[in-house]
Short mmCIF file of C-alpha atoms in Angstrom, two decimals:
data_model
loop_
_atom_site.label_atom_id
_atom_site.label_comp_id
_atom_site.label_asym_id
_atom_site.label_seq_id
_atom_site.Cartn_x
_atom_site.Cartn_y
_atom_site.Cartn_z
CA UNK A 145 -3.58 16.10 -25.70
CA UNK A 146 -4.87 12.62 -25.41
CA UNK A 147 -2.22 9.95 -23.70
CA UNK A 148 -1.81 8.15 -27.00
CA UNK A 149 -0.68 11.31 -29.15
CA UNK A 150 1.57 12.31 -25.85
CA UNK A 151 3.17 8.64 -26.16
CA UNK A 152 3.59 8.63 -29.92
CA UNK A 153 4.71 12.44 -29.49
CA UNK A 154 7.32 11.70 -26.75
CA UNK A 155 8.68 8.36 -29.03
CA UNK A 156 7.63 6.53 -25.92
CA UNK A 157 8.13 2.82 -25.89
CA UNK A 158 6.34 -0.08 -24.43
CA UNK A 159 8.28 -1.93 -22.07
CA UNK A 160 7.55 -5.34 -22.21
CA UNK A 161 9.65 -6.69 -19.57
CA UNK A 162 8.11 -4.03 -17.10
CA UNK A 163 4.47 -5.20 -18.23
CA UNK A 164 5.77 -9.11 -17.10
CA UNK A 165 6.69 -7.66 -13.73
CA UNK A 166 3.21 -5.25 -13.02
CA UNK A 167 1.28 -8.22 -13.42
CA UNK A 168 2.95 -10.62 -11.41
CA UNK A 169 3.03 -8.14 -8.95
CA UNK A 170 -0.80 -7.12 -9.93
CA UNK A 171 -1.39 -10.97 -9.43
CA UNK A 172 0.94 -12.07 -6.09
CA UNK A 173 -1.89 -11.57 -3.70
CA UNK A 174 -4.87 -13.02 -5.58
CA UNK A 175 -3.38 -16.32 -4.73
CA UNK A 176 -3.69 -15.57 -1.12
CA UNK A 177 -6.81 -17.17 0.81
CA UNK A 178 -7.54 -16.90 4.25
CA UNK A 179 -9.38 -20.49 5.36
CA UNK A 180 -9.41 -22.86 8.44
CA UNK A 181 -7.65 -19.81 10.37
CA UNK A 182 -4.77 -19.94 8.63
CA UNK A 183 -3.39 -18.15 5.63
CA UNK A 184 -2.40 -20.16 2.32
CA UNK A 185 -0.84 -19.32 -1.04
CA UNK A 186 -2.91 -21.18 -3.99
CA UNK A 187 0.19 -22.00 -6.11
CA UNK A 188 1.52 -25.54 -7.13
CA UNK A 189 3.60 -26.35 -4.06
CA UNK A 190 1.17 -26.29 -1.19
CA UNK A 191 -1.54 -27.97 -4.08
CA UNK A 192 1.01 -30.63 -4.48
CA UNK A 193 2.05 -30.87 -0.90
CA UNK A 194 -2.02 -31.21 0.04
CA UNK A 195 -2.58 -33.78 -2.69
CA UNK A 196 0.64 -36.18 -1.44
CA UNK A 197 -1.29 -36.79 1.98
CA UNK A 198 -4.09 -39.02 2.40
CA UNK A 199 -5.42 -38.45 5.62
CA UNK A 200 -8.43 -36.38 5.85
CA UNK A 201 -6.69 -33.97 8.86
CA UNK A 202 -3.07 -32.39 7.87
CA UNK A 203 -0.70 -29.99 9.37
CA UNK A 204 1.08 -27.32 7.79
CA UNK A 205 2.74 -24.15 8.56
CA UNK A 206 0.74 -21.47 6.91
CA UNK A 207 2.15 -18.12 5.19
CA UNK A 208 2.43 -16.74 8.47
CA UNK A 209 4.75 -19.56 10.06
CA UNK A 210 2.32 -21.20 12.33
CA UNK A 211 0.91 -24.72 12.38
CA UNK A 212 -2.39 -24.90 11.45
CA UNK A 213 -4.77 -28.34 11.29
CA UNK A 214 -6.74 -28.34 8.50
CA UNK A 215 -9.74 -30.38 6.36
CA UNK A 216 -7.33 -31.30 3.55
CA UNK A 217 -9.72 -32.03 1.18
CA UNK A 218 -11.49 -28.94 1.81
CA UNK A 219 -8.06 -26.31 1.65
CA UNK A 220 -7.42 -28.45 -1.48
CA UNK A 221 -10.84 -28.10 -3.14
CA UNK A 222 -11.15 -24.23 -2.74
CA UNK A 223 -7.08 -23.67 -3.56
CA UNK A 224 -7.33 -25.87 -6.50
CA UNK A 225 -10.37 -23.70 -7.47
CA UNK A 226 -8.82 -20.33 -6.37
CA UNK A 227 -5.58 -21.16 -8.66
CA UNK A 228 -7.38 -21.92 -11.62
CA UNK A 229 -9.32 -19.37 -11.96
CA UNK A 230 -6.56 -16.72 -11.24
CA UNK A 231 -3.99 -18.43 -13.21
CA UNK A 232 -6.87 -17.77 -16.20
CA UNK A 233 -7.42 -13.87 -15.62
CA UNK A 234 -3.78 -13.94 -15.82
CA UNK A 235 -2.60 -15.50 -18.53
CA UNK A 236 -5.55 -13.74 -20.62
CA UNK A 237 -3.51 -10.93 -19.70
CA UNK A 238 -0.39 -12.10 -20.00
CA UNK A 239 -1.45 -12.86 -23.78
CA UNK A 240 -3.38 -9.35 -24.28
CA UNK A 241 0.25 -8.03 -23.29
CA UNK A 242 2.60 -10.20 -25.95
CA UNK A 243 -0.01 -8.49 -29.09
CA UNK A 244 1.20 -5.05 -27.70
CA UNK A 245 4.17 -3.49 -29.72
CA UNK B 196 -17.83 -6.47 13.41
CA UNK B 197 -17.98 -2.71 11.30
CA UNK B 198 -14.90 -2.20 8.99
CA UNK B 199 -14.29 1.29 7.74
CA UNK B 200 -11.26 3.42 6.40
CA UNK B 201 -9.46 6.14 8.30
CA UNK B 202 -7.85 8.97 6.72
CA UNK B 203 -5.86 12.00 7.95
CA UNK B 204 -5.86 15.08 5.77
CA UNK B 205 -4.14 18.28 6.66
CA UNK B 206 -3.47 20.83 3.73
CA UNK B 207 -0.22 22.63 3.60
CA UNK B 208 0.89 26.14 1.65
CA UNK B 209 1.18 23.75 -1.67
CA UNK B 210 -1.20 21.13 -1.81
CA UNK B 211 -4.74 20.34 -0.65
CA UNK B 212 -4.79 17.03 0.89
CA UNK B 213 -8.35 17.55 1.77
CA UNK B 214 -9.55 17.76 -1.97
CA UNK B 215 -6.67 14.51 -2.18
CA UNK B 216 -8.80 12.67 1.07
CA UNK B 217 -12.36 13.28 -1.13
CA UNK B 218 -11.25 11.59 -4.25
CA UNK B 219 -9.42 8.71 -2.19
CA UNK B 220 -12.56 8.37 -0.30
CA UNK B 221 -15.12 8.36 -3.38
CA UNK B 222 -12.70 5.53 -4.56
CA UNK B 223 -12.82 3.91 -1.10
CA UNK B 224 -16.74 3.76 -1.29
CA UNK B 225 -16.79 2.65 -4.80
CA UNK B 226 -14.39 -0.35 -5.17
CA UNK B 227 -14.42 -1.64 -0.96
CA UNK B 228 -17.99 -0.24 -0.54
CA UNK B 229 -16.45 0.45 2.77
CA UNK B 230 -17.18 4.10 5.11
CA UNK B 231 -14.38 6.68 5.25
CA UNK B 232 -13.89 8.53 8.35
CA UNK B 233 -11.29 11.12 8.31
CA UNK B 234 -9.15 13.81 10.94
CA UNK B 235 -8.35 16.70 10.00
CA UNK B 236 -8.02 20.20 10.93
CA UNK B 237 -10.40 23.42 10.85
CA UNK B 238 -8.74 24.89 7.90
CA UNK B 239 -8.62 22.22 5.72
CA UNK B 240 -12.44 21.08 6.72
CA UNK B 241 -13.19 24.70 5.33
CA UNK B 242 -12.10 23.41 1.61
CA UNK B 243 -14.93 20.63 1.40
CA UNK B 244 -16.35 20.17 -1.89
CA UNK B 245 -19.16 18.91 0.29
CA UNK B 246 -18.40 15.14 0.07
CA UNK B 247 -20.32 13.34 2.80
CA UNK B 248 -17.69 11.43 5.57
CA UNK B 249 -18.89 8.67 7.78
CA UNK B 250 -17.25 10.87 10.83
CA UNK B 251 -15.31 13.98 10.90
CA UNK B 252 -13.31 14.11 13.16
CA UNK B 253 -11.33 18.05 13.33
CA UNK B 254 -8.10 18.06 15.95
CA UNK B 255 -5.20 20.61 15.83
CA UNK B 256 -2.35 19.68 13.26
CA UNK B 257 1.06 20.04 13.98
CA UNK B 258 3.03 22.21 11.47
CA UNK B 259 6.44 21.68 13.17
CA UNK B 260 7.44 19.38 10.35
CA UNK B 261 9.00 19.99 6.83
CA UNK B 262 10.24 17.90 4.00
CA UNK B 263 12.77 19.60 1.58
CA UNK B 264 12.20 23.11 2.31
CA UNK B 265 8.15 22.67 2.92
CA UNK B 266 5.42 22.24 5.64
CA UNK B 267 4.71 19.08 5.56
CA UNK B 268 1.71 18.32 8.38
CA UNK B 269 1.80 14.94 8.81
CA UNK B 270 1.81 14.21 12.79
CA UNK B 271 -0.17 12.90 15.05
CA UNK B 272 -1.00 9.68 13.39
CA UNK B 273 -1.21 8.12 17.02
CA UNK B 274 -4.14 8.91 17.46
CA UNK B 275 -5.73 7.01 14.63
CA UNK B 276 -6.63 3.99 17.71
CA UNK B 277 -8.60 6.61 19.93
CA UNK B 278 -10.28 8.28 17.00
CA UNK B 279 -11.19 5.19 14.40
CA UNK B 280 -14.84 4.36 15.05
CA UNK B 281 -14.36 0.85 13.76
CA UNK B 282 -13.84 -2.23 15.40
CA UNK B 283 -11.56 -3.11 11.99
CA UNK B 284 -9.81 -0.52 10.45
CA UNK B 285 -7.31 0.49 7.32
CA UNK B 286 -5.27 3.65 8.33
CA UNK B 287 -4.62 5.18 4.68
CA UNK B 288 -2.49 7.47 3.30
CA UNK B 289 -4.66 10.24 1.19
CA UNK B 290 -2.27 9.77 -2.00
CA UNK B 291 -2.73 5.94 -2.38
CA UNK B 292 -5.18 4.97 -5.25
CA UNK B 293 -8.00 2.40 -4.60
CA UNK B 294 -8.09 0.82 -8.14
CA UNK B 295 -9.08 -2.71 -7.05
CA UNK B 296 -10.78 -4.54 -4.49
CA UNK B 297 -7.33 -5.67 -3.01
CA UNK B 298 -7.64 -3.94 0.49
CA UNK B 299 -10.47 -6.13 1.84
CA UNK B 300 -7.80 -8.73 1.54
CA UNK B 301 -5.82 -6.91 4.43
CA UNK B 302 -8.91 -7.42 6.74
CA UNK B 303 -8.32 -11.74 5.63
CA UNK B 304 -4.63 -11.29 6.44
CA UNK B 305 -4.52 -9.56 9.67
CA UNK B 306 -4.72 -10.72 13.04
CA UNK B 307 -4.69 -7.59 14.86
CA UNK B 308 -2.01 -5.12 12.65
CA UNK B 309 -0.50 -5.26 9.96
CA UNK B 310 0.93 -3.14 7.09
CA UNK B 311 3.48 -3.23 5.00
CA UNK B 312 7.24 -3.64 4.73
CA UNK B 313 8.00 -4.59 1.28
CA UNK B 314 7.43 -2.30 -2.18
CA UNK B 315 7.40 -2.40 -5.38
CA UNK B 316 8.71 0.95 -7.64
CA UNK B 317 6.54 0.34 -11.16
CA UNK B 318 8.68 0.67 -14.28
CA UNK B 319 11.58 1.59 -11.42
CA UNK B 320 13.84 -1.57 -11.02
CA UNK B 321 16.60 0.00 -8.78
CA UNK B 322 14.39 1.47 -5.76
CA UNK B 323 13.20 -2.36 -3.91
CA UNK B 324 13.65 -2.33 -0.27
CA UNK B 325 14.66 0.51 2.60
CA UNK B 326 16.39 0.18 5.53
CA UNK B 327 15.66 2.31 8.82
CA UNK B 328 19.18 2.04 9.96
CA UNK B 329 22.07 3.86 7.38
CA UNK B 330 24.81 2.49 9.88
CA UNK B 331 24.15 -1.54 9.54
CA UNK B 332 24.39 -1.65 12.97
CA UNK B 333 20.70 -1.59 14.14
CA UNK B 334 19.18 -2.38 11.15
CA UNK B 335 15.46 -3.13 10.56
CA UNK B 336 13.81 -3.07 7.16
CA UNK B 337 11.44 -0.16 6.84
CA UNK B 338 7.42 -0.49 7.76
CA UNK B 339 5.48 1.37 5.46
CA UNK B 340 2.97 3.50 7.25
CA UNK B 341 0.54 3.84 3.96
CA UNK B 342 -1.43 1.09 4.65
CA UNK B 343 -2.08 0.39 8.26
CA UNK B 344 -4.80 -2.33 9.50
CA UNK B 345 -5.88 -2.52 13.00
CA UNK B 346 -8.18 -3.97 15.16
CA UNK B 347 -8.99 -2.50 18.67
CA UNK B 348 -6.87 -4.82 21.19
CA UNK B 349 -4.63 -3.38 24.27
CA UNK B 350 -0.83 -4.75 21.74
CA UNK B 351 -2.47 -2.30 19.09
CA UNK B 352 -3.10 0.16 21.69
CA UNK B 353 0.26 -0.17 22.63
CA UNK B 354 1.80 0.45 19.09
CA UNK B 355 -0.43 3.83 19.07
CA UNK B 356 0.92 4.14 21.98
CA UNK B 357 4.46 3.50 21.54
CA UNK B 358 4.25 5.55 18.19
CA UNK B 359 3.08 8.88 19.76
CA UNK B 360 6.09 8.10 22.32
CA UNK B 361 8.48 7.88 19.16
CA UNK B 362 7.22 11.22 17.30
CA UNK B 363 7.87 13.25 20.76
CA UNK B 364 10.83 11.74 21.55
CA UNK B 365 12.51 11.84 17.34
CA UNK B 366 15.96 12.90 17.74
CA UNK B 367 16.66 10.07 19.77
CA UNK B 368 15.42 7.52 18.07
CA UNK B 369 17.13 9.24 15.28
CA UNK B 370 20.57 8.99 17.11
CA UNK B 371 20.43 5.51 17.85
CA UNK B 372 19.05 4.06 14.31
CA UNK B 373 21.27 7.15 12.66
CA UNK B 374 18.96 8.53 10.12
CA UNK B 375 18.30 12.02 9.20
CA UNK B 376 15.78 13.53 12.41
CA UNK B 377 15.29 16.59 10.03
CA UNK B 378 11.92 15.48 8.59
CA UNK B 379 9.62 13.44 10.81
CA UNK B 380 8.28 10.30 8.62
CA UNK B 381 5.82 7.86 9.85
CA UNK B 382 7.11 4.77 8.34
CA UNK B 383 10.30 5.03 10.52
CA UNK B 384 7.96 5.79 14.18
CA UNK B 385 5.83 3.04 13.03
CA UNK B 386 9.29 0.98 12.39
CA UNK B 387 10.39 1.85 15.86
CA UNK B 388 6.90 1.71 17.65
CA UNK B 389 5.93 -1.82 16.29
CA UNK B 390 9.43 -2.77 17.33
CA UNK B 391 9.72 -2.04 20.54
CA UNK B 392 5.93 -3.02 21.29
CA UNK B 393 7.17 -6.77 20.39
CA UNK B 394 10.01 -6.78 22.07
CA UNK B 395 11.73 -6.28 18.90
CA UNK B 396 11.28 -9.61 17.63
CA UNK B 397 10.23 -9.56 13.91
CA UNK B 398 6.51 -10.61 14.00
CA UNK B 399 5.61 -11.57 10.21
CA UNK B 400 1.92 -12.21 10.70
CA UNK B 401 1.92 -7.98 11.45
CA UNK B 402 3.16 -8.00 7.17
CA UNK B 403 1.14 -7.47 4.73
CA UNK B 404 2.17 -10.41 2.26
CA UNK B 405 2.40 -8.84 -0.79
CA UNK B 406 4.66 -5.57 -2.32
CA UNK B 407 3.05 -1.79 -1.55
CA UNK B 408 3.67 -0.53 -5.40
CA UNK B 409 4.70 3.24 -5.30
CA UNK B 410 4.79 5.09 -8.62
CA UNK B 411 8.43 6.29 -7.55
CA UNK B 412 10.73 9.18 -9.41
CA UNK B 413 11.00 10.13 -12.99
CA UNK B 414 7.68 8.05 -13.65
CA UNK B 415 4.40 9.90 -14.34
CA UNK B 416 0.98 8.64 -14.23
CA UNK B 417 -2.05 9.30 -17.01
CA UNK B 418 -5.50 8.87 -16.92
CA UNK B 419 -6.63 6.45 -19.90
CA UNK B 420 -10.06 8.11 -19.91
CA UNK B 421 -12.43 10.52 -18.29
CA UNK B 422 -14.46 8.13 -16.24
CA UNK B 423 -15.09 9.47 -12.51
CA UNK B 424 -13.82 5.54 -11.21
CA UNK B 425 -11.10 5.07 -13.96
CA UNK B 426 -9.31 2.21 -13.14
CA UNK B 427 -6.77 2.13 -16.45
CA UNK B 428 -3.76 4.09 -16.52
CA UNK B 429 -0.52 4.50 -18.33
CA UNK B 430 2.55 5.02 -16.51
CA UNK B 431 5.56 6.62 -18.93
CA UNK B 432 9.25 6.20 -16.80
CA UNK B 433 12.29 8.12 -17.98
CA UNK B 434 14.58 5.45 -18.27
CA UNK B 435 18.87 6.76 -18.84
CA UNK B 436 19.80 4.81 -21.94
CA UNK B 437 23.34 5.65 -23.13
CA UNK B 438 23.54 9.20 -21.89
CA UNK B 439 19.73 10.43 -22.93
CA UNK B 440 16.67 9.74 -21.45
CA UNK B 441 14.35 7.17 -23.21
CA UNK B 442 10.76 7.47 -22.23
CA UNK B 443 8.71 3.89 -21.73
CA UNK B 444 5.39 3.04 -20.70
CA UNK B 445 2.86 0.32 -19.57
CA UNK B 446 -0.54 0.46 -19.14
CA UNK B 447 -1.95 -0.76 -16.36
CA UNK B 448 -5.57 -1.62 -15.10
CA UNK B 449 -7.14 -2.57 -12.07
CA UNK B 450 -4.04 -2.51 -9.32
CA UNK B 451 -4.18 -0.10 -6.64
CA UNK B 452 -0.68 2.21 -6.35
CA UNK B 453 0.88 4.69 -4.03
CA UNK B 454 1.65 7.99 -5.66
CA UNK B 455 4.99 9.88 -3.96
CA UNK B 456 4.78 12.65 -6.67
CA UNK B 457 2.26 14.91 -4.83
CA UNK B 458 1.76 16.95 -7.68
CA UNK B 459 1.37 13.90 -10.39
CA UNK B 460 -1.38 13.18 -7.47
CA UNK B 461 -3.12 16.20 -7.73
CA UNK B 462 -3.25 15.91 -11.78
CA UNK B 463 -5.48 12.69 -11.05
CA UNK B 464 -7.71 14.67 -8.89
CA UNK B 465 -8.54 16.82 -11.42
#
């Protein structure tokens, strides 16, 4: 038997709120990137914090606690890039997801 | 700088971990494009389907360990630092599925160790976090032994170490954390090992910074198609809704996952 007759045989449901939480788990570490030896999360808060400076060199405590100096404008280049396009594999999913019933 | 994977296979009465070790491996090679090495013992080398490792490496299992009623053969991890031929290595469990390219990221991550201590139960809300200790007293949150990376410096050496000092020395360990010494689990040695090797200071560049996802109880796992490298998969969870049980599913693609079920495991061998 082929998984869609065994879903439609059981009177199995798709659960919507457990599809939100698989992909944010699915997508938690693609915002993760190693650079400058340090580890950084590409999400809004560290892009923010990087583009409120306006020296070249910054500090920061990295993911694993430790200060790191790094090439701002570099970090914020390749984060800014990293976020983007993960935040766009996601929410192509995210959408693929809400058509499911 | 060589990277590979390290697996240890040893087949009990009830399941074949060796045929398990093959299809993890093929995986391995496919998505990381990585080598697989594995230890095993005679026995279970004698079940080969002929699948070609990077090293073999055959030592004597220990079957003085069983897990509700059954042999389970799952000692001697300690010697994964002596045997691994890599300078940069991912101890793996047999039963996790490579669906993704997400375990090169560990190599990023880690300086010298690291592996897991938080998971994720898909479709399973109610199973998040375990604790070593079931008295509060000395409590530490579990390591999971699943995923394991390690490079070859003496304070790994020393966790190895430490870890084959833990599995000979069990019931004590178990008497002072006050779990159950009646099945010997790796996650809890490497708990204790990793601990004690760091002076039990909680060292968070050794944690892998994002959730291990188990496919936990009552949820059962389905292929989506025949392909040899399928990477999409339906998970159905019996959820308890007003006294019956209410089956619900997602389907999920790409995401690697760690399968407790041994024999919903075996079904995705096939």
């Amino acid at each position: 038997m082929d998984i869609q007759s065994l879903l439609s045989e059981a009177k199995a449901r798709f659960a919507h709120n457990s599809a939100k939480d698989y992909l944010r788990e699915k997508y938690k570490n693609k915002f993760l990137v190693a650079d400058q030896n340090g580890l950084w999360v590409a999400d809004v808060t560290t892009i923010a914090t990087l583009q409120s400076f306006d020296t070249d060199k910054v500090i920061l405590i990295d993911t694993h606690n430790r200060p790191v100096e790094i090439d701002r404008l570099s970090l914020l280049t390749k984060l800014k890039t990293v976020h983007q396009e993960t935040m766009s594999l996601y929410l192509s999913e995210f959408k693929e997801l809400e058509t499911k019933r | 700088m060589n990277r590979g994977i390290l697996l240890f296979a040893f087949n009990s009465p009830e399941y074949n971990y060796f045929k398990m070790a093959e299809f993890t491996a093929k995986r391995v090679n496919h998505f990381l494009n990585l080598p697989v090495s594995i230890v095993t013992d005679k026995n279970s080398y004698a079940t080969s389907t002929g699948y070609a490792f990077d090293n073999v490496y055959t030592i004597d299992s220990d079957p003085n360990n069983t897990f509700q009623g059954r042999v389970w053969l799952n000692k001697g991890r300690y010697r994964s630092y002596e045997l691994s031929p890599y300078d940069e290595t991912i101890l793996l469990d047999v039963d996790y599925v490579v669906n993704s390219d997400t375990l090169l990221k560990v190599f990023d991550v880690m300086d010298d160790f690291c592996c897991h201590e938080s998971i994720n139960f898909l479709m399973n809300e109610y199973n998040k976090k375990e604790h070593l200790d079931f008295s509060n007293v000395l409590t530490l949150p579990t390591l999971w032994a699943t995923v394991v990376g390690f490079k070859k410096t003496k304070r790994v050496e020393n966790i190895f170490q430490c870890l084959k000092m833990v599995q000979e020395n069990y019931q004590h360990y178990g008497n002072i954390h006050k779990f159950s010494c009646d099945t010997y689990r790796n996650d809890y040695g490497l708990t204790i090992a990793h601990r004690i090797v760091n002076g039990h200071a909680d060292v968070r560049s050794d944690v892998i910074p994002w959730n291990l996802t188990h496919i936990g109880p009552k949820t059962y796992v389905h292929k989506n198609n025949d392909d040899e490298f399928c990477t999409d998969y339906t998970i159905v969870y019996d959820k308890w809704m007003r006294g019956k049980i209410k089956k619900e599913y997602i389907t999920i693609k790409n995401m690697d996952f760690h399968v407790i079920n041994k024999d919903i495991f075996m079904e995705l061998c096939e």
